[in-house]
Short mmCIF file of C-alpha atoms in Angstrom, two decimals:
data_model
loop_
_atom_site.label_atom_id
_atom_site.label_comp_id
_atom_site.label_asym_id
_atom_site.label_seq_id
_atom_site.Cartn_x
_atom_site.Cartn_y
_atom_site.Cartn_z
CA MET U 1 57.28 5.03 107.19
CA ALA U 2 57.21 5.55 110.92
CA ALA U 3 59.72 7.87 112.54
CA GLU U 4 61.50 5.12 114.44
CA THR U 5 63.18 1.91 113.45
CA THR U 6 61.17 -1.17 114.33
CA HIS U 7 63.90 -3.27 115.94
CA SER U 8 61.70 -6.35 116.01
CA THR U 9 61.82 -6.54 112.22
CA PRO U 10 64.18 -9.18 110.81
CA LYS U 11 67.64 -8.63 109.45
CA LEU U 12 67.99 -8.92 105.68
CA SER U 13 69.87 -12.21 106.04
CA ASP U 14 66.92 -13.64 107.97
CA ALA U 15 64.15 -12.08 105.85
CA ALA U 16 65.46 -12.87 102.37
CA ARG U 17 64.70 -16.25 100.88
CA VAL U 18 67.69 -15.92 98.57
CA LEU U 19 70.63 -13.60 99.21
CA ASN U 20 73.69 -13.43 96.98
CA ILE U 21 76.44 -11.11 98.19
CA PRO U 22 79.21 -10.07 95.78
CA ASP U 23 82.83 -10.80 96.53
CA GLY U 24 85.42 -8.34 97.77
CA ILE U 25 83.26 -5.94 99.81
CA ALA U 26 85.54 -3.62 101.79
CA THR U 27 83.24 -0.69 102.69
CA THR U 28 79.76 0.65 102.08
CA GLY U 29 78.40 4.11 101.40
CA PHE U 30 75.22 3.37 103.34
CA GLY U 31 76.63 4.60 106.67
CA ARG U 32 76.61 8.16 105.38
CA VAL U 33 73.13 7.73 103.93
CA ARG U 34 71.82 6.44 107.26
CA ARG U 35 73.33 9.37 109.19
CA VAL U 36 71.67 11.88 106.87
CA ALA U 37 68.38 9.97 107.12
CA ASP U 38 68.55 10.03 110.92
CA ARG U 39 69.03 13.79 110.93
CA ILE U 40 65.88 14.37 108.88
CA GLY U 41 63.76 11.90 110.84
CA ILE U 42 63.81 8.91 108.49
CA HIS U 43 64.72 5.58 110.06
CA PHE U 44 65.04 2.25 108.30
CA ASP U 45 64.01 -1.19 109.43
CA ARG U 46 66.86 -3.65 109.82
CA TRP U 47 66.13 -5.46 106.55
CA GLN U 48 66.03 -2.10 104.76
CA GLU U 49 69.42 -1.23 106.23
CA GLY U 50 70.70 -4.51 104.83
CA ILE U 51 69.48 -3.58 101.36
CA GLY U 52 71.16 -0.20 101.61
CA THR U 53 74.40 -1.74 102.81
CA LEU U 54 74.52 -4.08 99.82
CA MET U 55 73.31 -1.49 97.31
CA LEU U 56 76.18 0.83 98.18
CA ALA U 57 78.77 -1.84 99.00
CA LYS U 58 82.22 -1.03 97.59
CA ARG U 59 85.46 -2.84 96.95
CA ALA U 60 88.84 -1.57 98.14
CA ASP U 61 89.33 0.55 95.01
CA GLY U 62 86.09 2.44 95.67
CA THR U 63 84.03 0.88 92.87
CA TYR U 64 80.64 -0.57 93.67
CA ALA U 65 80.88 -4.30 94.36
CA SER U 66 77.90 -4.90 92.05
CA SER U 67 78.93 -2.41 89.36
CA VAL U 68 79.54 -5.18 86.82
CA GLY U 69 76.73 -7.64 87.50
CA GLY U 70 74.19 -5.21 88.92
CA ILE U 71 71.72 -5.49 91.77
CA GLY U 72 68.55 -7.53 91.44
CA MET U 73 65.68 -7.51 93.90
CA SER U 74 62.59 -9.70 93.72
CA ILE U 75 60.38 -7.91 96.23
CA CYS U 76 56.68 -8.44 96.82
CA ARG U 77 54.09 -5.72 96.44
CA GLN U 78 53.18 -3.73 99.56
CA THR U 79 56.66 -4.22 101.02
CA GLY U 80 57.90 -0.64 100.67
CA LYS U 81 60.53 -1.08 97.97
CA THR U 82 59.91 2.35 96.41
CA PHE U 83 60.38 4.06 99.77
CA THR U 84 63.46 1.99 100.61
CA VAL U 85 65.29 2.39 97.30
CA GLY U 86 63.91 5.88 96.67
CA THR U 87 65.08 7.25 100.01
CA ILE U 88 68.56 5.81 99.52
CA ILE U 89 68.76 7.30 96.02
CA VAL U 90 67.52 10.74 97.12
CA ILE U 91 70.08 10.93 99.93
CA LEU U 92 72.78 9.67 97.58
CA CYS U 93 71.89 12.58 95.29
CA LEU U 94 72.13 15.01 98.21
CA THR U 95 75.57 13.77 99.17
CA THR U 96 77.00 13.34 95.66
CA PRO U 97 77.04 16.48 93.49
CA ASN U 98 76.06 16.16 89.83
CA LEU U 99 74.80 12.59 90.17
CA LYS U 100 72.55 11.58 87.27
CA VAL U 101 69.90 8.96 87.98
CA ILE U 102 67.22 7.54 85.69
CA TRP U 103 64.30 5.65 87.19
CA THR U 104 62.42 3.77 84.52
CA ALA U 105 59.27 1.65 84.75
CA HIS U 106 57.58 -0.26 81.97
CA ARG U 107 54.25 1.55 82.20
CA THR U 108 53.56 5.27 82.22
CA ARG U 109 51.17 4.84 85.14
CA THR U 110 53.81 3.16 87.31
CA SER U 111 56.37 5.81 86.43
CA ALA U 112 53.90 8.57 87.32
CA GLU U 113 53.05 6.94 90.66
CA THR U 114 56.74 6.60 91.53
CA PHE U 115 57.37 10.22 90.61
CA LYS U 116 54.48 11.30 92.82
CA SER U 117 55.84 9.26 95.73
CA MET U 118 59.33 10.70 95.29
CA GLN U 119 57.94 14.23 95.15
CA ALA U 120 56.38 13.68 98.56
CA LEU U 121 59.71 12.41 99.85
CA VAL U 122 61.79 15.40 98.71
CA LYS U 123 59.20 17.81 100.12
CA ARG U 124 59.78 16.50 103.64
CA PRO U 125 61.28 18.91 106.19
CA GLY U 126 65.04 18.74 105.93
CA LEU U 127 64.96 17.71 102.29
CA SER U 128 62.89 20.38 100.57
CA ARG U 129 65.55 23.07 100.85
CA HIS U 130 67.90 20.88 98.81
CA CYS U 131 65.38 20.48 95.99
CA LYS U 132 65.96 23.02 93.24
CA ALA U 133 63.05 22.13 90.95
CA ILE U 134 60.43 19.51 90.17
CA ARG U 135 59.65 19.34 86.49
CA GLN U 136 57.07 17.47 84.48
CA THR U 137 57.28 17.74 80.70
CA ASN U 138 55.80 15.42 78.08
CA GLY U 139 55.75 12.40 80.36
CA GLN U 140 59.42 12.78 81.36
CA GLU U 141 59.52 13.96 84.96
CA GLU U 142 62.57 15.22 86.84
CA ILE U 143 63.62 16.12 90.37
CA ALA U 144 66.59 18.50 90.30
CA PHE U 145 68.75 19.21 93.36
CA ALA U 146 70.67 22.33 94.26
CA ASN U 147 74.03 20.52 93.95
CA GLY U 148 73.40 19.58 90.32
CA SER U 149 72.15 16.03 90.91
CA ARG U 150 69.04 14.88 89.02
CA ILE U 151 66.58 12.00 89.07
CA LEU U 152 64.71 11.53 85.79
CA PHE U 153 61.58 9.37 85.55
CA GLY U 154 59.99 7.85 82.48
CA ALA U 155 58.24 4.84 80.98
CA ARG U 156 60.08 2.38 78.76
CA GLU U 157 56.92 1.84 76.70
CA GLN U 158 57.27 5.48 75.63
CA GLY U 159 60.93 5.03 74.66
CA PHE U 160 62.33 6.69 77.79
CA GLY U 161 66.05 6.14 78.40
CA ARG U 162 67.48 6.35 74.91
CA GLY U 163 69.91 9.15 74.19
CA PHE U 164 71.13 9.85 77.71
CA ALA U 165 74.84 9.88 78.46
CA ALA U 166 77.01 9.34 81.54
CA VAL U 167 74.17 8.08 83.73
CA ASP U 168 75.47 7.14 87.17
CA VAL U 169 72.52 5.13 88.51
CA ILE U 170 69.84 3.25 86.55
CA ILE U 171 66.82 1.80 88.32
CA PHE U 172 64.76 -0.66 86.29
CA ASP U 173 61.42 -0.80 88.08
CA GLU U 174 58.93 -3.46 86.93
CA ALA U 175 61.98 -5.49 85.93
CA GLN U 176 59.79 -8.55 85.39
CA ILE U 177 58.69 -6.95 82.11
CA LEU U 178 62.04 -5.49 81.10
CA THR U 179 62.74 -6.51 77.50
CA GLU U 180 66.12 -7.19 75.95
CA LYS U 181 65.56 -4.28 73.56
CA ALA U 182 64.88 -1.81 76.39
CA LEU U 183 67.96 -3.08 78.18
CA GLU U 184 70.06 -2.59 75.05
CA ASP U 185 68.69 0.95 74.68
CA ILE U 186 69.43 2.03 78.24
CA ILE U 187 72.49 0.14 79.54
CA PRO U 188 74.94 1.98 77.21
CA THR U 189 73.95 5.25 78.88
CA ALA U 190 76.04 4.19 81.90
CA ASN U 191 79.19 3.37 79.94
CA ALA U 192 80.72 6.81 80.43
CA ALA U 193 79.96 6.95 84.17
CA LYS U 194 82.94 6.53 86.49
CA ASN U 195 81.21 4.24 88.98
CA PRO U 196 77.81 3.16 87.64
CA LEU U 197 75.15 1.36 89.63
CA ILE U 198 72.37 -0.62 87.91
CA ILE U 199 69.38 -1.89 89.88
CA HIS U 200 66.66 -4.28 88.72
CA MET U 201 63.63 -4.65 90.96
CA GLY U 202 60.29 -6.29 90.44
CA THR U 203 58.09 -9.27 91.22
CA PRO U 204 58.26 -12.77 89.70
CA PRO U 205 57.21 -12.59 86.03
CA ARG U 206 54.04 -14.18 84.70
CA PRO U 207 54.37 -16.79 81.94
CA VAL U 208 53.20 -14.18 79.40
CA ASP U 209 55.70 -11.52 80.53
CA PRO U 210 58.99 -10.92 78.66
CA GLY U 211 60.79 -11.86 81.86
CA GLU U 212 64.03 -13.24 80.42
CA VAL U 213 66.18 -10.32 81.61
CA PHE U 214 64.94 -10.51 85.20
CA THR U 215 65.07 -14.31 85.15
CA ASP U 216 68.69 -14.15 84.01
CA ARG U 217 69.49 -11.78 86.89
CA ARG U 218 67.95 -14.30 89.26
CA ALA U 219 69.84 -17.18 87.69
CA ALA U 220 73.11 -15.31 88.24
CA GLY U 221 72.18 -14.78 91.88
CA LEU U 222 71.26 -18.43 92.40
CA ALA U 223 74.59 -19.37 90.85
CA HIS U 224 76.39 -17.08 93.35
CA ASP U 225 77.78 -14.68 90.75
CA PRO U 226 80.67 -12.87 92.51
CA ASP U 227 79.97 -9.57 90.72
CA SER U 228 76.26 -9.15 91.44
CA THR U 229 73.78 -8.83 94.27
CA TRP U 230 70.51 -10.75 94.31
CA ILE U 231 67.87 -10.26 97.03
CA GLU U 232 64.70 -12.33 96.91
CA PHE U 233 61.79 -12.31 99.32
CA GLY U 234 59.27 -15.12 99.04
CA ALA U 235 57.09 -17.67 100.78
CA ASP U 236 57.30 -21.45 100.39
CA ARG U 237 56.00 -22.75 97.08
CA ASP U 238 53.49 -25.08 98.76
CA CYS U 239 52.23 -22.53 101.29
CA ASP U 240 48.60 -21.73 102.03
CA THR U 241 48.06 -18.33 100.40
CA ALA U 242 45.65 -17.33 103.20
CA ASP U 243 48.13 -18.18 105.97
CA PRO U 244 49.47 -15.07 107.78
CA ASP U 245 52.71 -16.97 108.47
CA ALA U 246 53.27 -17.15 104.70
CA TRP U 247 52.59 -13.41 104.44
CA ALA U 248 55.21 -12.72 107.12
CA GLN U 249 57.70 -15.03 105.43
CA ALA U 250 57.34 -13.20 102.12
CA ASN U 251 56.89 -9.64 103.35
CA PRO U 252 59.17 -8.28 106.11
CA SER U 253 56.86 -5.25 106.40
CA TYR U 254 53.98 -7.46 107.59
CA PRO U 255 52.25 -6.83 109.95
CA HIS U 256 53.78 -3.64 111.35
CA ARG U 257 53.56 -1.67 108.08
CA THR U 258 51.60 -3.87 105.66
CA THR U 259 48.37 -4.77 107.41
CA ALA U 260 46.38 -7.99 107.28
CA THR U 261 43.60 -6.03 105.61
CA ALA U 262 45.95 -5.01 102.80
CA MET U 263 47.04 -8.60 102.28
CA LEU U 264 43.46 -9.88 102.26
CA ARG U 265 42.50 -7.18 99.78
CA MET U 266 45.24 -8.33 97.41
CA LEU U 267 44.29 -11.98 97.90
CA LYS U 268 40.69 -11.25 96.99
CA ASN U 269 41.39 -9.01 94.00
CA LEU U 270 44.55 -10.41 92.40
CA GLY U 271 43.53 -14.04 91.99
CA GLU U 272 45.43 -17.06 93.26
CA ASP U 273 48.29 -17.13 90.74
CA SER U 274 48.88 -13.38 90.74
CA PHE U 275 48.77 -13.25 94.54
CA ARG U 276 51.41 -15.98 94.76
CA ARG U 277 53.73 -14.03 92.48
CA GLU U 278 53.06 -10.41 93.44
CA ALA U 279 52.21 -10.67 97.15
CA LEU U 280 54.14 -13.80 98.14
CA GLY U 281 57.10 -13.54 95.74
CA ILE U 282 56.80 -17.14 94.55
CA TRP U 283 58.49 -17.77 91.23
CA ASP U 284 56.97 -20.24 88.79
CA GLN U 285 58.90 -23.42 88.33
CA ASP U 286 60.94 -23.66 85.14
CA THR U 287 58.54 -23.51 82.22
CA GLU U 288 60.34 -25.82 79.82
CA HIS U 289 57.03 -27.64 79.46
CA THR U 290 55.53 -24.74 77.51
CA ALA U 291 53.84 -26.16 74.45
CA ILE U 292 55.35 -24.02 71.71
CA ASP U 293 59.09 -23.61 71.26
CA PRO U 294 59.79 -19.83 71.50
CA GLU U 295 62.61 -20.09 68.96
CA LEU U 296 60.45 -21.85 66.38
CA TRP U 297 57.66 -19.35 66.98
CA ALA U 298 60.03 -16.42 66.53
CA GLN U 299 61.41 -17.92 63.32
CA ALA U 300 57.88 -18.20 61.93
CA ALA U 301 57.14 -14.48 62.30
CA THR U 302 56.55 -12.99 58.84
CA PRO U 303 55.22 -9.43 58.41
CA GLU U 304 53.68 -9.98 54.98
CA ARG U 305 51.71 -13.03 53.98
CA ALA U 306 52.00 -14.48 50.49
CA PRO U 307 49.19 -13.75 48.00
CA GLY U 308 46.65 -16.34 46.97
CA GLY U 309 45.29 -19.26 48.94
CA TRP U 310 42.01 -19.45 50.85
CA THR U 311 40.86 -18.20 54.24
CA ALA U 312 39.19 -19.85 57.22
CA MET U 313 38.18 -18.22 60.48
CA ALA U 314 37.38 -19.51 63.95
CA ILE U 315 35.90 -18.14 67.17
CA ASP U 316 36.86 -18.76 70.77
CA MET U 317 35.99 -17.29 74.17
CA PRO U 318 37.77 -17.79 77.51
CA PRO U 319 35.76 -19.46 80.30
CA HIS U 320 35.04 -16.10 81.96
CA ARG U 321 33.47 -14.91 78.66
CA GLY U 322 35.16 -11.53 78.94
CA TRP U 323 36.01 -11.20 75.27
CA ILE U 324 35.69 -12.93 71.93
CA THR U 325 38.56 -13.69 69.55
CA ILE U 326 38.27 -14.44 65.84
CA GLY U 327 41.33 -16.21 64.48
CA ALA U 328 42.18 -16.33 60.79
CA CYS U 329 44.25 -18.64 58.64
CA GLN U 330 45.34 -18.36 55.03
CA ALA U 331 46.21 -21.76 53.55
CA TYR U 332 48.03 -22.46 50.28
CA GLU U 333 48.26 -25.22 47.70
CA ASP U 334 51.85 -26.01 48.70
CA GLY U 335 50.71 -27.04 52.20
CA THR U 336 51.88 -23.90 54.02
CA ALA U 337 49.67 -21.55 56.04
CA TYR U 338 49.66 -18.11 57.66
CA ILE U 339 47.76 -17.38 60.91
CA ASP U 340 46.67 -14.10 62.46
CA ILE U 341 44.03 -12.61 64.73
CA ALA U 342 41.21 -11.09 62.68
CA ALA U 343 39.45 -9.39 65.58
CA LEU U 344 39.30 -9.36 69.39
CA LYS U 345 36.73 -7.36 71.38
CA GLY U 346 35.46 -7.22 74.93
CA VAL U 347 31.96 -8.55 75.60
CA ARG U 348 31.06 -5.89 78.14
CA LYS U 349 31.57 -3.06 75.66
CA HIS U 350 30.72 -4.73 72.36
CA GLY U 351 28.35 -7.54 73.32
CA THR U 352 28.16 -10.88 71.53
CA LYS U 353 26.40 -9.96 68.29
CA TRP U 354 29.39 -8.42 66.53
CA PRO U 355 31.12 -11.76 65.64
CA VAL U 356 27.96 -12.90 63.89
CA ASP U 357 27.79 -9.71 61.82
CA PHE U 358 31.55 -9.89 61.18
CA LEU U 359 31.44 -13.46 59.87
CA VAL U 360 28.15 -13.23 57.98
CA ARG U 361 29.61 -10.42 55.86
CA ARG U 362 32.69 -12.51 55.07
CA TRP U 363 31.11 -15.95 54.76
CA PRO U 364 30.81 -15.88 50.94
CA ARG U 365 34.62 -15.59 50.76
CA LEU U 366 35.53 -18.06 53.54
CA ALA U 367 36.46 -21.72 53.31
CA ALA U 368 35.25 -22.47 56.85
CA VAL U 369 34.06 -20.99 60.14
CA VAL U 370 35.05 -23.15 63.10
CA ILE U 371 33.96 -23.31 66.76
CA ASP U 372 35.01 -26.02 69.21
CA ALA U 373 32.22 -27.99 70.88
CA GLN U 374 33.68 -27.31 74.36
CA SER U 375 34.07 -23.56 73.88
CA PRO U 376 31.74 -20.96 75.44
CA ALA U 377 31.62 -19.57 71.88
CA THR U 378 29.11 -22.32 71.02
CA VAL U 379 26.40 -19.82 71.99
CA LEU U 380 27.14 -18.17 68.63
CA ILE U 381 26.40 -21.29 66.58
CA PRO U 382 22.59 -20.87 66.36
CA PRO U 383 22.64 -17.22 65.18
CA LEU U 384 25.43 -18.01 62.71
CA LYS U 385 23.54 -20.95 61.25
CA ALA U 386 20.34 -18.92 61.16
CA ALA U 387 22.21 -16.35 59.07
CA GLY U 388 23.34 -18.99 56.61
CA VAL U 389 26.87 -19.66 57.87
CA ASP U 390 27.85 -23.33 57.78
CA VAL U 391 29.69 -23.69 61.13
CA THR U 392 32.20 -26.51 61.56
CA VAL U 393 31.98 -27.76 65.16
CA THR U 394 35.13 -29.58 66.26
CA SER U 395 35.27 -32.52 68.65
CA ALA U 396 37.95 -33.36 71.21
CA SER U 397 39.57 -35.59 68.60
CA ASP U 398 39.58 -32.72 66.08
CA MET U 399 41.18 -30.42 68.64
CA GLY U 400 43.92 -32.92 69.31
CA LYS U 401 44.68 -33.18 65.60
CA ALA U 402 44.58 -29.39 65.19
CA CYS U 403 47.06 -28.73 67.99
CA GLY U 404 49.39 -31.46 66.76
CA ARG U 405 49.17 -30.07 63.22
CA LEU U 406 50.16 -26.57 64.39
CA LEU U 407 53.25 -27.88 66.20
CA ASP U 408 54.24 -30.10 63.27
CA MET U 409 53.91 -27.25 60.78
CA LEU U 410 56.02 -25.00 62.99
CA GLN U 411 58.65 -27.71 63.25
CA TYR U 412 58.83 -28.11 59.47
CA HIS U 413 58.66 -24.34 58.82
CA GLU U 414 55.34 -24.66 57.01
CA LEU U 415 53.49 -22.22 59.29
CA ARG U 416 53.90 -18.45 59.41
CA HIS U 417 52.25 -15.84 61.62
CA LYS U 418 52.05 -12.09 61.79
CA PRO U 419 54.62 -10.79 64.29
CA ASP U 420 53.88 -8.76 67.42
CA VAL U 421 50.18 -9.54 67.64
CA ARG U 422 50.14 -9.14 71.40
CA PRO U 423 47.12 -11.33 72.33
CA LEU U 424 48.49 -14.19 70.25
CA GLU U 425 52.05 -13.73 71.52
CA GLN U 426 50.86 -13.82 75.14
CA ALA U 427 48.75 -16.90 74.51
CA VAL U 428 51.66 -18.73 72.90
CA ALA U 429 54.01 -17.81 75.76
CA GLY U 430 51.52 -19.02 78.36
CA ALA U 431 50.31 -22.22 76.69
CA THR U 432 51.04 -25.72 77.84
CA VAL U 433 49.26 -28.94 76.91
CA ARG U 434 46.54 -31.14 78.35
CA LYS U 435 46.00 -34.77 77.52
CA ILE U 436 43.00 -35.69 75.36
CA GLY U 437 41.85 -39.30 75.46
CA VAL U 438 44.20 -42.27 75.64
CA GLU U 439 45.83 -42.12 72.20
CA GLY U 440 48.41 -39.46 72.99
CA ALA U 441 46.43 -36.52 71.60
CA PHE U 442 46.58 -33.18 73.40
CA GLY U 443 44.93 -29.78 73.51
CA TRP U 444 46.11 -26.39 74.66
CA ASN U 445 46.09 -25.62 78.37
CA LYS U 446 47.36 -22.61 80.29
CA LEU U 447 50.22 -22.25 82.76
CA GLY U 448 48.24 -20.13 85.21
CA SER U 449 44.84 -18.62 85.86
CA ASP U 450 46.03 -15.23 84.62
CA VAL U 451 46.85 -16.62 81.15
CA ASP U 452 44.33 -16.42 78.30
CA ILE U 453 44.94 -18.97 75.55
CA SER U 454 41.77 -18.26 73.57
CA PRO U 455 43.64 -16.32 70.80
CA LEU U 456 45.86 -19.37 70.27
CA VAL U 457 42.82 -21.66 70.29
CA ALA U 458 41.08 -19.46 67.70
CA ALA U 459 44.14 -19.43 65.45
CA THR U 460 44.57 -23.19 65.81
CA LEU U 461 40.94 -23.84 64.90
CA ALA U 462 41.21 -21.48 61.93
CA LEU U 463 44.23 -23.49 60.75
CA HIS U 464 42.20 -26.69 61.16
CA GLY U 465 39.34 -25.25 59.14
CA ALA U 466 41.61 -24.02 56.36
CA VAL U 467 43.43 -27.33 56.05
CA THR U 468 40.47 -29.70 56.30
CA SER U 469 37.74 -27.81 54.43
CA THR U 470 37.09 -28.58 50.76
CA ARG U 471 35.08 -25.38 50.26
CA ARG U 472 36.77 -22.93 47.88
CA PRO U 473 34.32 -20.06 47.46
CA GLY U 474 34.56 -17.24 44.94
CA ASP U 475 36.78 -16.65 41.99
CA GLU U 476 38.90 -13.90 43.52
CA PRO U 477 42.61 -14.43 42.86
CA GLU U 478 43.40 -13.25 46.35
CA GLN U 479 41.46 -13.27 49.63
CA ARG U 480 42.56 -10.61 52.08
CA MET U 481 42.75 -11.41 55.76
CA ILE U 482 41.24 -8.96 58.21
CA GLU U 483 43.92 -7.58 60.48
CA LEU U 484 43.53 -6.73 64.14
CA PRO U 485 43.02 -2.95 64.39
#
């Protein structure tokens, strides 16, 4: 940040696309924070001052106005959210003895980057003498202040947050991938605090992200919840992603802090859909048109498959040919089936020969090996056939029947799947449908360019092969599916 406020920057009320302010605000603790910041040479832009004012807004009894509903911020990348929130939190620690703060991100890498950034902040002249210690132990970092206040950093994927008590401030970074379980683990840590403050901040979630918690925070803000704050920066949904006016609309730090070069770099490297979410703050429209009902899918999760039956496998590759997925299905005489991912490997590291070797070894015990005629995986058909594998090649009509069959079996509780197989879970969450022909048939499609549905396609084709094939090889009483390592 520069040493002077840029007065030409917009106010928060002008910069935010959505702004929900809680009821009953009488005072704010930000005035004191700003005075301390001024003394040590840190000056906020006007929209940053607005965030600080709302973050520390209080009712007449001294409790934070958003203590019940929390504070949610949907802020684009390259806007300066870590500096803005981090500076406010550091100064709050300086001015409030024995304050306990936990700053948690989903990923270890993000947590480490935030810790590094905050270290640089507390080492600034005027702040360093108040820092008692900076500790890094087993992935749980801490900044300790001379007055007893502490900021602890950690990644939720490593279980950080459980077991703490009387936490005064919780910051959920990467809130777009904050799960209900992580929330349940961490929120109780603030129950014993006298005046807790809970902050969610992130970018709009992708279709494959577990974004329900952050989406619920947004829904409360859009509904004008009187006990919560919601701040959302974003461009128009129909904007031109290469238009600098859209960049300025979404990012109040553009162009005086976030340069055009930085925006162009993100546009080139993130891809269209990711850029719209992460750089322009554009939320996807409601995704009720997702193909597979999440509740039915969750109900079908079964850790152990039943013995017996027969196995079919199928191969699919995404259009970019980055990896290859082998889906598996175990079908039974009673008409039920169990699907899983048998293997998934990247092409760059493992090449394209491994699926042939994988399936040739298992072919004597398989009912079918399936590849769709429109899949890039058709390149594997000649070497498979040359090795003696009888490949079933599905048509558009077959694909329509296969997708319909999967949904019908889910509906009637005839289909089970192994739980928590991440590639399959992400594919299911990000799958919609595309029309096939004129008879009402459909195939799987994806909600965005950053969604890979090939694991779902492979599992669907494996189900098709298991159900339609009449081949019953071997006399083994049980055929074991190959699990994803």
